[in-house]
Coordinates of C-alpha atoms in Angstrom, one line a residue:
M57 CA 10.0 154.3 112.3
T58 CA 9.9 158.0 111.8
D59 CA 7.8 160.0 109.2
A60 CA 11.1 160.5 107.3
D61 CA 11.7 156.8 107.2
D62 CA 8.1 156.2 106.0
L63 CA 8.5 158.7 103.3
M64 CA 11.8 157.2 102.0
T65 CA 10.2 153.7 102.1
R66 CA 7.4 155.0 100.0
R67 CA 9.8 156.7 97.6
R68 CA 11.9 153.5 97.2
A69 CA 8.8 151.4 96.5
T70 CA 7.6 153.9 93.9
W71 CA 11.0 154.0 92.2
A72 CA 11.2 150.2 92.1
A73 CA 7.7 149.9 90.6
A74 CA 8.5 152.4 87.8
E75 CA 8.2 150.7 84.4
H76 CA 10.5 153.1 82.5
T77 CA 14.0 153.8 83.8
L78 CA 17.6 154.1 82.7
S79 CA 18.7 151.3 85.0
A80 CA 16.9 148.7 86.9
S81 CA 16.1 149.0 90.6
L82 CA 17.2 146.3 93.1
P83 CA 15.2 143.1 92.4
T84 CA 13.0 141.4 94.9
I85 CA 14.2 138.2 96.6
S86 CA 11.9 136.1 94.5
A87 CA 13.1 137.7 91.3
R88 CA 16.7 137.2 92.2
L89 CA 16.0 133.5 93.1
A90 CA 14.3 133.0 89.8
R91 CA 17.2 134.5 87.9
L92 CA 19.7 132.4 89.9
A93 CA 17.7 129.3 89.0
T94 CA 17.9 130.0 85.3
A95 CA 21.6 131.2 85.2
R96 CA 23.4 129.2 82.5
P97 CA 26.8 130.8 81.9
G98 CA 28.5 129.1 79.0
G99 CA 31.0 126.4 79.8
V100 CA 29.9 125.9 83.4
D101 CA 28.9 122.4 84.5
L102 CA 25.9 122.9 86.8
G103 CA 26.1 119.2 87.6
Q104 CA 29.3 119.6 89.5
Q105 CA 29.4 119.7 93.3
V106 CA 29.2 123.0 95.1
D107 CA 32.5 124.7 96.1
V108 CA 33.9 124.0 99.5
Y109 CA 36.3 126.8 100.7
A110 CA 37.0 127.8 97.1
G111 CA 37.7 125.6 94.2
G112 CA 35.0 124.3 91.9
I113 CA 33.0 127.1 90.2
V114 CA 34.9 129.7 92.3
G115 CA 38.1 128.4 90.7
E116 CA 36.5 128.7 87.3
L117 CA 35.6 132.3 88.0
E118 CA 39.2 133.1 89.2
E119 CA 40.6 131.5 86.0
R120 CA 38.2 133.5 83.8
T121 CA 39.0 136.7 85.6
A122 CA 42.7 136.3 85.3
E123 CA 42.4 135.5 81.6
L124 CA 40.3 138.6 80.9
L125 CA 42.7 140.9 82.8
G126 CA 45.8 139.3 81.3
C127 CA 47.1 138.3 84.7
E128 CA 48.8 135.2 85.9
D129 CA 46.3 134.5 88.6
A130 CA 43.2 135.9 90.5
A131 CA 41.7 135.2 93.8
F132 CA 38.0 135.6 94.6
F133 CA 37.1 137.7 97.7
P134 CA 33.7 138.0 99.4
T135 CA 34.0 141.8 99.5
G136 CA 36.0 144.5 97.7
T137 CA 37.1 146.2 100.9
M138 CA 38.7 142.9 102.0
A139 CA 40.4 142.5 98.6
Q140 CA 41.8 146.1 98.8
Q141 CA 43.1 145.6 102.4
V142 CA 44.8 142.4 101.5
A143 CA 46.4 143.8 98.3
L144 CA 47.8 146.8 100.2
R145 CA 49.0 144.7 103.1
C146 CA 50.8 142.3 100.8
W147 CA 52.5 145.2 98.9
A148 CA 53.5 146.8 102.2
E149 CA 55.3 143.7 103.3
R150 CA 57.0 143.3 99.9
T151 CA 58.1 146.9 99.5
G152 CA 59.0 147.5 103.2
S153 CA 56.8 150.7 103.2
R154 CA 53.4 151.0 104.9
V155 CA 52.7 154.3 103.1
V156 CA 50.2 154.3 100.3
A157 CA 49.9 157.2 97.9
S158 CA 46.1 157.6 97.1
H159 CA 43.5 160.3 96.7
P160 CA 41.4 161.9 99.5
L161 CA 38.3 161.2 97.4
A162 CA 39.2 157.5 96.8
H163 CA 36.8 154.8 97.9
L164 CA 39.5 153.6 100.2
E165 CA 39.4 157.0 102.1
V166 CA 35.6 157.7 101.9
H167 CA 33.7 154.5 102.1
E168 CA 35.7 151.9 104.0
R169 CA 35.8 153.5 107.5
S170 CA 39.6 154.0 107.3
A171 CA 40.1 150.2 107.3
Y172 CA 43.5 150.6 105.7
A173 CA 44.7 152.4 108.9
V174 CA 42.6 150.8 111.6
V175 CA 42.8 147.2 110.5
T176 CA 45.9 147.1 108.2
G177 CA 48.0 149.7 109.9
L178 CA 48.8 151.7 106.8
R179 CA 49.1 155.4 106.2
T180 CA 48.1 157.4 103.1
V181 CA 49.6 160.5 101.5
H182 CA 48.0 162.5 98.7
P183 CA 49.8 163.7 95.6
T184 CA 46.8 166.0 94.9
R185 CA 43.5 167.1 96.5
A186 CA 42.0 168.2 93.2
P187 CA 38.8 166.3 92.1
R188 CA 40.7 164.3 89.5
A189 CA 43.4 161.7 89.2
A190 CA 46.9 162.8 90.2
T191 CA 49.3 163.7 87.4
A192 CA 52.8 162.3 86.9
A193 CA 54.3 165.6 87.9
E194 CA 52.3 165.5 91.2
V195 CA 53.5 161.9 91.9
R196 CA 57.1 162.9 91.2
A197 CA 56.8 166.0 93.5
L198 CA 55.3 164.2 96.5
G199 CA 57.4 165.2 99.4
E200 CA 57.8 161.8 101.1
P201 CA 58.4 158.2 100.1
F202 CA 55.7 155.7 99.5
G203 CA 55.6 152.0 98.7
T204 CA 52.4 151.7 96.7
L205 CA 50.5 154.1 94.4
M206 CA 46.8 153.2 94.4
V207 CA 44.8 154.5 91.4
E208 CA 41.0 154.3 91.4
L209 CA 39.6 153.7 87.9
P210 CA 37.2 155.5 87.5
M211 CA 37.1 157.9 90.4
R212 CA 33.5 157.8 91.6
E213 CA 33.3 160.8 93.9
P214 CA 34.3 163.5 91.4
G215 CA 31.9 162.0 88.8
F216 CA 33.2 158.7 87.6
V217 CA 36.1 160.4 85.9
L218 CA 39.2 158.9 84.2
P219 CA 42.5 160.3 83.1
E220 CA 43.5 160.0 79.4
W221 CA 45.4 156.9 78.5
E222 CA 48.7 158.7 78.1
E223 CA 48.3 160.4 81.4
L224 CA 47.6 157.1 83.2
A225 CA 50.7 155.5 81.6
E226 CA 52.8 158.5 82.7
V227 CA 51.5 158.3 86.3
V228 CA 52.5 154.6 86.4
E229 CA 55.9 155.5 85.1
A230 CA 56.3 158.2 87.7
A231 CA 55.5 155.7 90.5
R232 CA 58.0 153.2 89.1
E233 CA 60.7 156.0 89.1
R234 CA 60.1 156.3 92.8
E235 CA 60.4 152.5 93.2
A236 CA 56.8 152.1 94.1
V237 CA 54.3 149.4 93.0
V238 CA 51.0 150.3 91.4
H239 CA 47.6 148.9 92.5
F240 CA 44.4 149.7 90.6
D241 CA 41.2 150.0 92.5
G242 CA 39.3 148.8 89.4
A243 CA 35.9 148.1 91.0
R244 CA 34.4 149.6 87.8
L245 CA 37.3 148.8 85.5
W246 CA 35.1 146.8 83.3
E247 CA 33.5 149.9 81.7
C248 CA 36.7 151.8 81.2
T249 CA 37.7 150.3 77.8
T250 CA 35.6 152.8 75.7
H251 CA 37.2 155.9 77.2
F252 CA 40.8 154.5 77.0
G253 CA 40.4 152.8 73.7
R254 CA 42.2 149.8 75.1
G255 CA 41.3 146.3 76.1
L256 CA 41.0 145.1 79.7
A257 CA 44.3 143.2 79.6
E258 CA 46.2 146.2 78.3
I259 CA 44.7 148.5 81.0
A260 CA 45.3 146.0 83.8
G261 CA 48.8 145.4 82.5
L262 CA 49.9 148.8 83.6
A263 CA 49.5 147.9 87.2
D264 CA 51.2 145.4 89.5
S265 CA 47.8 144.3 90.9
V266 CA 44.1 145.0 90.1
Y267 CA 40.9 144.6 92.1
V268 CA 37.6 144.2 90.3
S269 CA 34.0 144.0 91.5
F270 CA 31.5 141.5 90.2
Y271 CA 28.3 143.3 91.3
K272 CA 28.9 147.0 90.6
S273 CA 28.7 146.8 86.8
L274 CA 28.2 143.1 86.1
G275 CA 25.1 142.5 88.2
G276 CA 26.5 139.7 90.3
L277 CA 25.2 139.0 93.8
S278 CA 28.4 140.1 95.5
G279 CA 32.1 139.5 95.5
A280 CA 35.3 140.7 94.0
A281 CA 38.7 139.5 92.7
L282 CA 42.3 140.5 93.2
A283 CA 44.5 139.7 90.2
G284 CA 48.2 139.9 89.6
P285 CA 51.4 137.8 89.6
A286 CA 50.9 134.2 90.7
E287 CA 53.1 134.5 93.8
F288 CA 51.4 137.7 94.9
V289 CA 47.9 136.2 94.5
E290 CA 48.9 133.0 96.4
E291 CA 50.1 135.2 99.3
A292 CA 46.8 137.1 99.1
R293 CA 44.8 133.9 99.5
A294 CA 46.6 133.3 102.8
W295 CA 45.7 136.8 104.0
R296 CA 42.2 136.3 102.7
H297 CA 41.8 133.4 105.2
R298 CA 43.3 135.5 108.0
Y299 CA 40.9 138.4 107.3
G300 CA 37.9 136.0 107.5
G301 CA 37.3 135.6 103.8
Q302 CA 37.6 131.8 103.5
V303 CA 33.9 131.3 103.1
F304 CA 32.4 127.7 103.1
Q305 CA 30.4 128.1 99.9
Q306 CA 30.2 130.9 97.4
W307 CA 28.8 129.3 94.4
P308 CA 25.7 131.7 94.1
A309 CA 28.0 134.7 93.9
A310 CA 30.4 132.9 91.5
L311 CA 27.6 131.7 89.3
T312 CA 26.1 135.2 88.9
A313 CA 29.6 136.7 88.4
L314 CA 30.2 134.3 85.5
E315 CA 26.8 135.1 84.1
G316 CA 27.7 138.9 84.4
L317 CA 30.9 138.4 82.5
Q318 CA 29.1 136.6 79.8
R319 CA 26.0 138.8 79.6
E320 CA 26.8 142.3 80.8
L321 CA 30.5 142.7 80.0
P322 CA 30.0 142.7 76.2
R323 CA 27.1 145.2 76.6
L324 CA 29.0 147.8 78.7
P325 CA 30.4 149.7 75.7
S326 CA 26.8 150.2 74.4
Y327 CA 25.8 151.5 77.8
V328 CA 28.7 154.0 77.8
E329 CA 27.8 155.2 74.3
H330 CA 24.2 155.7 75.3
A331 CA 25.1 157.5 78.5
R332 CA 26.7 160.2 76.3
V333 CA 23.4 160.5 74.4
V334 CA 21.5 160.8 77.7
A335 CA 23.9 163.4 79.1
E336 CA 23.5 165.6 76.1
A337 CA 19.7 165.2 76.1
L338 CA 19.6 166.2 79.8
R339 CA 21.5 169.4 79.1
E340 CA 19.0 170.2 76.3
G341 CA 16.0 169.5 78.5
F342 CA 17.3 171.6 81.4
A343 CA 18.2 174.5 79.1
A344 CA 14.8 174.4 77.5
A345 CA 13.2 174.4 80.9
G346 CA 15.1 177.6 81.8
V347 CA 17.1 176.1 84.6
P348 CA 19.3 179.0 85.8
F349 CA 22.3 176.7 86.6
F350 CA 22.9 173.0 86.0
R351 CA 25.8 170.7 85.4
V352 CA 26.0 167.4 83.8
H353 CA 29.5 166.1 84.7
P354 CA 31.6 165.0 83.0
G355 CA 30.3 166.8 79.9
V356 CA 31.0 163.7 77.9
P357 CA 30.7 160.8 80.3
H358 CA 33.8 158.6 80.7
T359 CA 31.8 155.5 81.6
H360 CA 28.1 154.7 81.8
Q361 CA 27.8 156.7 85.0
F362 CA 27.9 160.5 85.6
Q363 CA 26.6 163.2 87.9
V364 CA 23.8 165.7 87.5
W365 CA 23.7 169.0 89.5
L366 CA 20.5 171.1 89.8
P367 CA 19.7 174.3 91.8
Y368 CA 16.8 172.8 93.8
G369 CA 16.5 171.1 97.2
A370 CA 17.1 167.4 97.3
E371 CA 13.8 166.8 99.0
A372 CA 11.9 168.7 96.4
L373 CA 13.6 166.8 93.6
M374 CA 12.8 163.5 95.2
D375 CA 9.2 164.5 95.9
A376 CA 8.8 165.6 92.3
G377 CA 10.4 162.4 90.9
T378 CA 8.3 160.2 93.1
A379 CA 5.1 162.0 92.1
L380 CA 5.9 161.6 88.4
A381 CA 6.8 158.0 88.9
E382 CA 3.4 157.4 90.6
E383 CA 1.5 159.2 87.8
T384 CA 3.3 158.0 84.7
G385 CA 5.4 155.0 85.6
T386 CA 8.6 156.9 84.7
C387 CA 11.5 157.5 87.0
L388 CA 13.9 160.2 85.9
F389 CA 16.2 160.1 89.0
R390 CA 16.2 158.5 92.4
M391 CA 18.3 159.7 95.3
W392 CA 19.5 163.3 95.6
T393 CA 21.8 164.8 98.2
E394 CA 22.9 168.3 99.1
P395 CA 26.7 168.2 99.5
G396 CA 26.8 171.9 100.7
D397 CA 29.7 172.8 98.4
P398 CA 28.7 174.7 96.3
P399 CA 25.7 175.8 98.4
G400 CA 22.1 175.7 97.0
L401 CA 22.8 172.7 94.7
S402 CA 21.7 169.1 94.8
V403 CA 23.5 166.2 93.1
T404 CA 22.5 162.7 91.9
E405 CA 24.3 159.9 90.1
V406 CA 23.0 158.6 86.8
T407 CA 23.7 155.0 85.6
V408 CA 22.7 153.9 82.1
T409 CA 22.2 150.1 81.6
E410 CA 20.0 147.9 79.5
P411 CA 16.6 149.6 80.3
G412 CA 18.0 152.9 79.2
L413 CA 18.8 151.8 75.7
A414 CA 15.2 152.2 74.7
W415 CA 15.1 155.9 75.4
S416 CA 15.7 158.4 72.7
A417 CA 17.3 161.8 73.3
E418 CA 13.9 163.4 72.9
D419 CA 12.4 161.2 75.6
V420 CA 15.1 162.1 78.1
A421 CA 14.9 165.8 77.3
R422 CA 11.1 165.8 77.8
E423 CA 11.3 164.1 81.2
A424 CA 14.1 166.4 82.3
G425 CA 11.8 169.3 81.7
A426 CA 8.9 167.6 83.5
L427 CA 10.9 167.0 86.6
V428 CA 12.2 170.5 86.8
E429 CA 8.7 172.0 86.5
R430 CA 7.4 169.7 89.2
A431 CA 10.3 170.4 91.5
R432 CA 9.6 174.1 91.2
R433 CA 6.0 173.6 92.2
V434 CA 7.0 171.6 95.2
E435 CA 9.4 174.3 96.4
A436 CA 6.8 177.0 95.8
A437 CA 4.3 175.0 97.9
G438 CA 6.8 174.7 100.7
T439 CA 6.0 171.0 101.2
A440 CA 9.3 169.4 100.3
G441 CA 10.1 166.4 102.5
A442 CA 6.7 166.3 104.2
P443 CA 5.1 162.9 104.4
E444 CA 2.3 164.0 102.0
A445 CA 4.8 165.8 99.7
A446 CA 4.7 163.4 96.8
G447 CA 0.9 163.5 96.8
A448 CA 0.9 167.3 97.0
A449 CA 3.3 167.5 94.2
G450 CA 1.0 165.3 92.1
A451 CA -2.0 167.5 92.9
A452 CA -0.1 170.5 91.7
G453 CA -0.6 169.4 88.1
T454 CA 0.8 167.0 85.5
E455 CA 1.6 169.3 82.6
G456 CA 4.8 168.3 80.8
A457 CA 5.0 164.9 82.4
G458 CA 5.7 162.4 79.6
A459 CA 4.2 159.0 80.2
E460 CA 6.4 157.3 77.7
A461 CA 9.9 158.0 78.7
A462 CA 12.3 158.1 81.6
A463 CA 15.9 158.3 82.6
S464 CA 17.1 156.8 85.8
G465 CA 20.1 157.2 88.1
P466 CA 21.3 154.8 90.8
E467 CA 20.5 155.4 94.4
P468 CA 24.0 155.8 95.9
A469 CA 24.3 159.6 95.5
G470 CA 24.7 159.8 99.3
P471 CA 26.9 157.6 101.6
E472 CA 27.5 154.4 99.7
V473 CA 26.5 151.1 101.2
S474 CA 29.7 149.4 100.2
N475 CA 31.6 146.3 100.7

């Protein structure tokens, strides 16, 4: 293990131990086992036998998912990547076209090792390369035919952004005009209702098929679902088996997914609303600290996740955050990366969940200022990224470090560990 590995291990341990965050860190195995042992989602008979190659509690999850999304049926998949590949393969067979219209920043393109091409033999075309969803005009103007339009809701890479409802409906209509089907990559669809002002079933009803994740927003162990017409989903189950997704027992994932649907799904609108409070407070804190350039994007978050850009090195920001977490038990942000475009800036992703609801705007603004001040000291000392950097940052002083409040972002600001 290198010094850099040791430093990151220390950082992660410090972030996980922080008492005040905007979203929880990954739990320990013992904590996860304890929660699994006490999971009691309503209506689930825990005295039933475990599932065997689907059925049982997995079937209950599929029925509940289809009901929530207003679809005829839904199939559970062990990973979202598999669900996406199966959906696009099935539509390719049905439409007679192996061309998928997507976005170059889509999860399909960035985080799945080109599985759509390497494994499934598909090809993508891009109506736009702008860091936003394609417009109806761009879909209509695409210079070659395609069989499926895939829309990611929200788009993570550009900042968890969503189109307006009318824009989304127009894009779907444009695809239909070109005799294409529409598939929603809805891994984070659950938290889109606030922005759209529509229920899940109405949103999902625009598409021919929808993929949703059970761990990204709902806190499940793992797993995903593919929902749509009954005949399509039945075909997807056959391809799920061929892709290696016919798992012997999946009751732990199904149980925690059902718990997430019961516990977290109703809370997501409150997380979205508070994310907007946090975003505004961060802007106020950075401005008060005299940061020469910063960006909180989107200005008004579309979901409970958004980006923060600051003009400091990623290592300095992580060192500063680690030092503050060690001293005060607060963790403002976790992972930072330097994308290189624009140069001189670092970016992180912020997620607001249950722990963040306790933070006031004043708390967040104060901690934003404390982090910026500490990051400046780290850069001035020239110790950013050194094994002793966090300690050196702590020795530089603690003025402005609030001990009562913190805001936290998720770790995946860099390459996503994805299923």
